[in-house]
Amino acid sequence: MVVGVFRDIGYPDAAALFLGGLCCLERRLPQGAPTSPALANLVAIPIDIELTAIAESAGMLYTRYADDMTFSSTTLISADFRARVTNAVESFGFSLRATKTRLMGPATRREVTGLTINQQVSIPRHRRRQLRAYFHHISRSPEQYAEQRQQALGYARWLYDYHREEGSNALRIVANIPIPPTNQF
């Protein structure tokens, strides 16, 4: 599939095969490689189009983040709809994991890609508690976190996106972390 992406954008077969081999490990996109997310999104375009059409025909909304597919509906999702989705996914050479498939009704806490999506999108309470503890430790001895400054900044910005006040506090704490020295030759 990855080789097909390179062919589709105009690379000759030999170059597409070379680039596909360079970007894959054992014929799969390796987790953590910088090329994997972009290539996965390009590979997923046809399936996204198909699943969007299936969802819209049933009055639903389809969204995807990486390999997490979500179908949002105001009504009960039927077995027929689930079968149509499964067939579509399999027709593209993928499979759904039954252990990762969930149906969540209006009374349940709905969590998608690490965020709670009930009345508003937010970071789950248990994760926010972990982040508060993390930033508390940083505030007590910021110099010990110099090498983790970028990671802390990422967490603070993520928190800020969904919880402005807590995120602002975290950003103030991160600002006190010393910038690590760069490696000089």
Short mmCIF file of C-alpha atoms in Angstrom, two decimals, residues 30-119:
data_model
loop_
_atom_site.label_atom_id
_atom_site.label_comp_id
_atom_site.label_asym_id
_atom_site.label_seq_id
_atom_site.Cartn_x
_atom_site.Cartn_y
_atom_site.Cartn_z
CA PRO A 30 7.22 1.31 11.90
CA GLN A 31 5.71 2.94 14.97
CA GLY A 32 7.62 6.09 15.89
CA ALA A 33 9.22 6.69 12.49
CA PRO A 34 8.79 10.32 11.38
CA THR A 35 7.40 9.22 8.01
CA SER A 36 4.79 6.80 9.38
CA PRO A 37 1.95 9.19 10.33
CA ALA A 38 1.96 11.02 7.00
CA LEU A 39 2.17 7.81 4.98
CA ALA A 40 -0.55 6.16 7.08
CA ASN A 41 -2.84 9.12 6.41
CA LEU A 42 -2.17 8.92 2.67
CA VAL A 43 -2.83 5.17 2.66
CA ALA A 44 -6.07 5.78 4.58
CA ILE A 45 -7.60 8.33 2.18
CA PRO A 46 -9.62 5.77 0.17
CA ILE A 47 -10.94 4.04 3.28
CA ASP A 48 -11.78 7.41 4.86
CA ILE A 49 -13.83 8.30 1.78
CA GLU A 50 -15.68 4.96 1.91
CA LEU A 51 -16.35 5.08 5.67
CA THR A 52 -17.49 8.70 5.48
CA ALA A 53 -20.02 7.71 2.81
CA ILE A 54 -21.26 4.76 4.90
CA ALA A 55 -21.59 6.97 7.99
CA GLU A 56 -23.37 9.78 6.14
CA SER A 57 -25.82 7.33 4.56
CA ALA A 58 -26.79 6.28 8.10
CA GLY A 59 -26.95 9.86 9.42
CA MET A 60 -23.72 9.51 11.37
CA LEU A 61 -20.37 11.26 11.54
CA TYR A 62 -17.06 9.48 10.90
CA THR A 63 -13.73 10.74 12.25
CA ARG A 64 -10.31 9.15 12.47
CA TYR A 65 -7.12 9.90 14.36
CA ALA A 66 -4.27 7.59 13.36
CA ASP A 67 -5.85 4.13 13.56
CA ASP A 68 -8.68 5.12 15.93
CA MET A 69 -11.94 5.31 13.97
CA THR A 70 -14.99 6.88 15.58
CA PHE A 71 -18.60 6.86 14.41
CA SER A 72 -20.84 9.35 16.19
CA SER A 73 -24.59 8.92 16.19
CA THR A 74 -27.63 10.23 18.03
CA THR A 75 -29.31 6.84 17.58
CA LEU A 76 -28.41 3.25 18.34
CA ILE A 77 -25.80 1.83 15.95
CA SER A 78 -27.24 -1.26 14.30
CA ALA A 79 -25.58 -4.61 13.69
CA ASP A 80 -26.11 -4.01 9.95
CA PHE A 81 -24.14 -0.77 10.12
CA ARG A 82 -21.32 -2.47 12.03
CA ALA A 83 -21.24 -5.23 9.39
CA ARG A 84 -21.03 -2.65 6.58
CA VAL A 85 -18.10 -0.94 8.32
CA THR A 86 -16.33 -4.26 8.93
CA ASN A 87 -16.78 -5.30 5.29
CA ALA A 88 -15.48 -1.96 4.04
CA VAL A 89 -12.41 -2.07 6.29
CA GLU A 90 -11.65 -5.65 5.25
CA SER A 91 -12.08 -4.81 1.54
CA PHE A 92 -9.09 -2.47 1.92
CA GLY A 93 -6.96 -5.21 3.47
CA PHE A 94 -7.35 -4.14 7.09
CA SER A 95 -9.14 -5.75 10.02
CA LEU A 96 -10.92 -4.46 13.10
CA ARG A 97 -9.89 -5.69 16.53
CA ALA A 98 -12.93 -6.84 18.46
CA THR A 99 -11.11 -6.07 21.72
CA LYS A 100 -10.75 -2.42 20.72
CA THR A 101 -14.30 -1.98 19.41
CA ARG A 102 -16.67 -0.23 21.80
CA LEU A 103 -20.22 1.06 21.67
CA MET A 104 -20.81 3.90 24.11
CA GLY A 105 -24.25 5.21 24.90
CA PRO A 106 -25.23 8.66 26.15
CA ALA A 107 -24.89 7.66 29.83
CA THR A 108 -21.30 6.42 29.54
CA ARG A 109 -18.07 8.38 29.72
CA ARG A 110 -16.87 8.47 26.14
CA GLU A 111 -13.13 8.57 25.67
CA VAL A 112 -11.47 8.79 22.26
CA THR A 113 -7.72 9.15 21.67
CA GLY A 114 -7.12 9.96 25.32
CA LEU A 115 -9.78 12.69 25.54
CA THR A 116 -13.22 12.61 27.14
CA ILE A 117 -15.85 13.71 24.62
CA ASN A 118 -19.09 14.06 26.56
CA GLN A 119 -20.62 17.57 26.71
#
